Short mmCIF file of C-alpha atoms and ligand atoms in Angstrom, two decimals:
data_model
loop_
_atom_site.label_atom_id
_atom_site.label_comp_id
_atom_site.label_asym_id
_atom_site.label_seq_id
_atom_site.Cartn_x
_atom_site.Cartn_y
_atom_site.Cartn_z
CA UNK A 209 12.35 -243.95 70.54
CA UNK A 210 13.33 -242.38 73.70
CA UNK A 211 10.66 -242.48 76.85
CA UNK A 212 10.70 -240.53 80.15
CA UNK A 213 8.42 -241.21 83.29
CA UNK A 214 9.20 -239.65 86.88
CA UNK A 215 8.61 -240.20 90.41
CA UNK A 216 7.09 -243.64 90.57
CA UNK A 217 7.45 -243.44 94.21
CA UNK A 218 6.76 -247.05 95.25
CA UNK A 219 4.16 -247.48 91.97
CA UNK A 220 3.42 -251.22 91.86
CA UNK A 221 6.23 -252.62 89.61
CA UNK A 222 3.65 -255.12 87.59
CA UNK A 223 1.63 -251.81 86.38
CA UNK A 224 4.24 -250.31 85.44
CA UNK A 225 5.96 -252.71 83.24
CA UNK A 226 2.34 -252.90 82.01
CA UNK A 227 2.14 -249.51 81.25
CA UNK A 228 5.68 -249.61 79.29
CA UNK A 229 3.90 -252.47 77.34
CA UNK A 230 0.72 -250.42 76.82
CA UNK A 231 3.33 -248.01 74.59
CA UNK A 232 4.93 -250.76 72.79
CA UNK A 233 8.17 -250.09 74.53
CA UNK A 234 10.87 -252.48 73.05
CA UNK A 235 14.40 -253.39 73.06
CA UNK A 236 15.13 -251.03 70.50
CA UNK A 237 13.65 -247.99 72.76
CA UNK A 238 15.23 -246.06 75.93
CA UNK A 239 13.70 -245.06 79.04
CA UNK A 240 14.75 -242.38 81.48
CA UNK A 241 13.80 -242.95 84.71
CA UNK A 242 13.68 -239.28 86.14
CA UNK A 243 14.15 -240.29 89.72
CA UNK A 244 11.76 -240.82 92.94
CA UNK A 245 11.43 -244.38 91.82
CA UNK A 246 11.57 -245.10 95.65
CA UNK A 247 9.36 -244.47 98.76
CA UNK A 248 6.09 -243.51 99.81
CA UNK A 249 3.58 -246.62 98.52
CA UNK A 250 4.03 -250.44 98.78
CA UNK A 251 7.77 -252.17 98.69
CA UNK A 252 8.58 -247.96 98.33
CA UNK A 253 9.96 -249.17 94.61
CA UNK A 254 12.76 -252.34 95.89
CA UNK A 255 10.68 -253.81 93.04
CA UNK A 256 11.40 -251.91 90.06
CA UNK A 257 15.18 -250.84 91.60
CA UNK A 258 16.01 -255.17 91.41
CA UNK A 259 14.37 -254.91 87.65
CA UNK A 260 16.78 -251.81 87.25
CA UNK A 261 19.85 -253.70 87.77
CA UNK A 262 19.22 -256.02 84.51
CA UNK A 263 17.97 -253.10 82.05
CA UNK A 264 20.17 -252.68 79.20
CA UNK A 265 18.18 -249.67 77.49
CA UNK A 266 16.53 -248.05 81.02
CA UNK A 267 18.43 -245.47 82.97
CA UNK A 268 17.70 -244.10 86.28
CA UNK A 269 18.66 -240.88 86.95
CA UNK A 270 18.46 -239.68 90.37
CA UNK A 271 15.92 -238.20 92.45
CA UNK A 272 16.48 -236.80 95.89
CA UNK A 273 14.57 -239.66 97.64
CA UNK A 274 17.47 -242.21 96.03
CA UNK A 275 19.88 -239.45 97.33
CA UNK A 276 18.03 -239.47 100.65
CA UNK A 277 18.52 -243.23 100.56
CA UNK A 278 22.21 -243.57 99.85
CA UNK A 279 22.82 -241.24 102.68
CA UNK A 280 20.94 -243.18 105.06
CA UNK A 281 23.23 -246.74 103.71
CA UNK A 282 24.94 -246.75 106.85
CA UNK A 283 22.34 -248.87 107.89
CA UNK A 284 22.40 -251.19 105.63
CA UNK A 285 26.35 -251.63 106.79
CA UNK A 286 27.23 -254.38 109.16
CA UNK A 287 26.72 -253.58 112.71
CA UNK A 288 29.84 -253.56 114.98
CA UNK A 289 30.20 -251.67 118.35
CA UNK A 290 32.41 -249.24 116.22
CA UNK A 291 29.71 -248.33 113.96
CA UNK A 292 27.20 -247.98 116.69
CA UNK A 293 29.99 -245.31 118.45
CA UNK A 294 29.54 -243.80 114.90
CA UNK A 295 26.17 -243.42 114.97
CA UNK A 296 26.63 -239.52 115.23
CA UNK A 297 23.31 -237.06 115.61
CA UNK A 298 23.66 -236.43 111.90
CA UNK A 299 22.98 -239.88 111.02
CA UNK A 300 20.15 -239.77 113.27
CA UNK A 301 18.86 -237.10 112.22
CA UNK A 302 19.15 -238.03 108.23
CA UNK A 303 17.61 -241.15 109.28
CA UNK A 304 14.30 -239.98 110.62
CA UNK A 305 13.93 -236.94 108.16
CA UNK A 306 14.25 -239.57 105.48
CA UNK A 307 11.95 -241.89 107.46
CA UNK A 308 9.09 -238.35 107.26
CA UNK A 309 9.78 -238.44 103.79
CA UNK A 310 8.57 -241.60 103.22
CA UNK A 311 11.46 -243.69 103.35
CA UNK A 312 10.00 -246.13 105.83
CA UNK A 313 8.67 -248.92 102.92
CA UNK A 314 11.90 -248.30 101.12
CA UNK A 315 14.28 -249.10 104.34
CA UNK A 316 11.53 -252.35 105.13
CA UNK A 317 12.05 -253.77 102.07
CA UNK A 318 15.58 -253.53 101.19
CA UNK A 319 15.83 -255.18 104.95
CA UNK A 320 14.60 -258.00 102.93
CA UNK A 321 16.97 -258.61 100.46
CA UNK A 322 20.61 -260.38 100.78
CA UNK A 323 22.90 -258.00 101.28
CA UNK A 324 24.66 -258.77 98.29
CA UNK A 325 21.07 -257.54 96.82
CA UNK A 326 21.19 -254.56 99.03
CA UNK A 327 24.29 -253.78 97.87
CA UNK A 328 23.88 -254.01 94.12
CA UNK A 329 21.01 -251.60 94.71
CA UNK A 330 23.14 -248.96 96.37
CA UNK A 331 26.21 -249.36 93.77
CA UNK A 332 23.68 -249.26 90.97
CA UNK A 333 22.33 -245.37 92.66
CA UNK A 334 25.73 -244.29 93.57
CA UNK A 335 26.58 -244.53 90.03
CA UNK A 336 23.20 -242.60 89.07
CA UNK A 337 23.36 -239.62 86.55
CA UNK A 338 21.81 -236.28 88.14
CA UNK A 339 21.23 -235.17 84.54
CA UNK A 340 21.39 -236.53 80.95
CA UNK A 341 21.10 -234.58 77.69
CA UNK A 342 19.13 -236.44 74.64
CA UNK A 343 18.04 -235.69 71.01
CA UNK A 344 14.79 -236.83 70.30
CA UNK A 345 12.45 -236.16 67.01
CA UNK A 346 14.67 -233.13 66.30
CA UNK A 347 14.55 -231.69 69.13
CA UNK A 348 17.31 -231.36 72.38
CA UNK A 349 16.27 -232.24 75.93
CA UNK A 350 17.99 -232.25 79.19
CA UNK A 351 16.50 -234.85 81.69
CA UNK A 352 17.40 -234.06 85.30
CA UNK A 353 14.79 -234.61 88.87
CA UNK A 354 13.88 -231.56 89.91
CA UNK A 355 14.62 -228.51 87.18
CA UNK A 356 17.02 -226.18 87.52
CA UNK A 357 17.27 -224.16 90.69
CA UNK A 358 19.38 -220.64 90.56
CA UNK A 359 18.98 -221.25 86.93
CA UNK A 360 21.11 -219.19 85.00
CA UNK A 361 21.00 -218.91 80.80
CA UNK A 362 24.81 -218.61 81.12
CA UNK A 363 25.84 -221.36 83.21
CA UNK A 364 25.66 -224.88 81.67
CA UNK A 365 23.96 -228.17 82.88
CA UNK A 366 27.65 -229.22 84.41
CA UNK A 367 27.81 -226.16 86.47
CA UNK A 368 24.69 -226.59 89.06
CA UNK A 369 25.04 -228.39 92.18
CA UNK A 370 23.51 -231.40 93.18
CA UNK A 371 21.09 -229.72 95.57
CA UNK A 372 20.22 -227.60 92.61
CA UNK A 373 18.85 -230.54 90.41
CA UNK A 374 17.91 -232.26 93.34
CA UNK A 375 15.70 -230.03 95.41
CA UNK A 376 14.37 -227.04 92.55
CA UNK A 377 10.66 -226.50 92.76
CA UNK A 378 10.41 -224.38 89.85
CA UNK A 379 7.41 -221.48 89.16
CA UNK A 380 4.96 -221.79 86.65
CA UNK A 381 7.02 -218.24 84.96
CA UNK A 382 10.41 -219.76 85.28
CA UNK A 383 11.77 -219.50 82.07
CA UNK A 384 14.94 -221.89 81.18
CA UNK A 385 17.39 -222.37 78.46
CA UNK A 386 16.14 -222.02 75.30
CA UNK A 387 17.88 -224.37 72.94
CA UNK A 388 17.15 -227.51 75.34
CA UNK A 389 13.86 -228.19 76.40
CA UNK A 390 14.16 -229.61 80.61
CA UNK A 391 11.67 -232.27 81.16
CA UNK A 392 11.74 -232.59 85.08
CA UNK A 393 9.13 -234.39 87.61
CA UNK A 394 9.66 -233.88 91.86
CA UNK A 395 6.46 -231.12 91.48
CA UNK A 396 3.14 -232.40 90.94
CA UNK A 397 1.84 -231.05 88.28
CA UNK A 398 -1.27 -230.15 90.53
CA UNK A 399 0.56 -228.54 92.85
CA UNK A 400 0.16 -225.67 90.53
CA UNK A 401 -3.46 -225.45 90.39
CA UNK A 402 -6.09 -228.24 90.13
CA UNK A 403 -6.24 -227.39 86.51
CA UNK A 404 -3.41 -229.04 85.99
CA UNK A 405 -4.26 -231.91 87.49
CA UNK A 406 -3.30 -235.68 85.87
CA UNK A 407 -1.36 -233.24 82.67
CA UNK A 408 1.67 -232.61 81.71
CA UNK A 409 2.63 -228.98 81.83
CA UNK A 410 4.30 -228.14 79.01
CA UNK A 411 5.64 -224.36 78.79
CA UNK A 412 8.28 -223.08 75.78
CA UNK A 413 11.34 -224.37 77.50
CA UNK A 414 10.49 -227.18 80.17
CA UNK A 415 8.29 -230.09 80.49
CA UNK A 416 6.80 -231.13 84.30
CA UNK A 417 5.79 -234.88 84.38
CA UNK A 418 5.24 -235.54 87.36
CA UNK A 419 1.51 -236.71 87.76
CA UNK A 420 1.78 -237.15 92.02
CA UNK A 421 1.97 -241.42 91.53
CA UNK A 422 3.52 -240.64 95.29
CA UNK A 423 -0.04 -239.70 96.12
CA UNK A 424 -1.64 -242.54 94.41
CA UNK A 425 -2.38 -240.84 91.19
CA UNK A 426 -1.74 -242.32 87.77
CA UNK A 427 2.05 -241.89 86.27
CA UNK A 428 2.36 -240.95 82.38
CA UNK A 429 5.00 -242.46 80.14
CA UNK A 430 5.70 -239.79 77.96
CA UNK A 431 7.70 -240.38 74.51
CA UNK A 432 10.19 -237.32 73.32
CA UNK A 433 9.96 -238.37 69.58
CA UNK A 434 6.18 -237.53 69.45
CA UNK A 435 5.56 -235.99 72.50
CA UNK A 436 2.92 -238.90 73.15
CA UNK A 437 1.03 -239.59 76.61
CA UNK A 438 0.47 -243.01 77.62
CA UNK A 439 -1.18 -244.09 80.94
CA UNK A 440 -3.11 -246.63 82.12
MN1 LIG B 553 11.60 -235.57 94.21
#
């Protein structure tokens, strides 16, 4: 069966992988990741990125706080006086709005690790999906971050822009394609009213899950076959 979960942000690993336990999840199951895995709360998610790099049947499809990350890797690079004359004001700049956006635990642990470790990590996001399409219990999804900003019925999944799945922060009204259901997270769910707070909105053509885990709130493991909620 086929399993989606979103912005972890830095959820501790342990309760997680007790959580996917809690569902039965097995080797015969697949989990989509739907980025955010890093930042915000404890190791900011170094944890569950080192588990990443061994899962056969768990993808990771990226968030913009892994994108954030990979374009702040120059400082993970070696440091020679030619890199520090490279240190241009962009770079700076990316730095510290990553380091506002959380990115502080993330950076402090992967400071850590060896850099072969360190490296593995960024290889392993670099090579990230922004979207994936699945068939689960009869029904189509596509899995992507954010949703689908400029969305337009006419233009496939293929045709948005990074910043488009990356970034969206979709209305409650937004209608999307409807053949494919979108399951995103990146929007707390309570952001749209504290209604909705710790559930899954659900509308006729996309699926938010993100339950805020960034702002220490309980994730939900949600499987596509059944459309059942597990948490902990
Ligand atoms: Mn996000």
């Amino acid at each position: 069966m086929i399993y989606v979960i979103s912005d972890l942000h830095g959820y501790p690993h342990d309760k997680f992988l007790e959580l996917l336990a809690k569902a039965d999840f097995g080797k015969d199951d697949f989990l989509f990741i739907l980025g955010d895995v890093v930042d915000r709360n404890g190791d900011g998610g170094v944890e569950t990125l080192k588990w990443l790099l061994y899962q056969t049947n768990v993808q990771l499809i990226l968030g913009n706080h892994e994108a954030m990350l990979l374009a702040c890797s120059f400082v993970f690079d070696e440091i020679t006086e030619d890199s520090i004359d490279k240190l241009d004001a962009e770079k700076i700049d990316m730095l510290s709005r990553y380091s506002l956006d959380g990115g502080d635990a993330t950076l402090k642990a992967m400071q850590k690790l060896k850099r072969d470790e360190q490296q593995d990590i960024l290889d392993y996001l670099r090579e990230a999906p922004l979207y994936e399409t699945v068939s689960a219990g009869g029904k189509d999804f596509i899995l992507v971050h954010s949703g689908l900003d400029e969305f337009d019925p006419k233009k496939k999944i293929e045709g948005y822009t990074s910043e488009e799945l990356l970034w969206a922060w979709p209305e409650l009204t937004d209608v999307y394609y409807k053949d494919v259901i979108t399951v995103f997270g990146h929007t707390p769910t309570l952001s749209y009213g504290e209604e909705f707070t710790d559930k899954v909105i659900k509308t006729d053509t996309w699926i938010d899950i993100d339950m805020g885990a960034g702002f220490g709130r309980q994730p939900v493991l949600l499987r596509l076959d059944d459309m059942k909620e597990f948490r902990l």
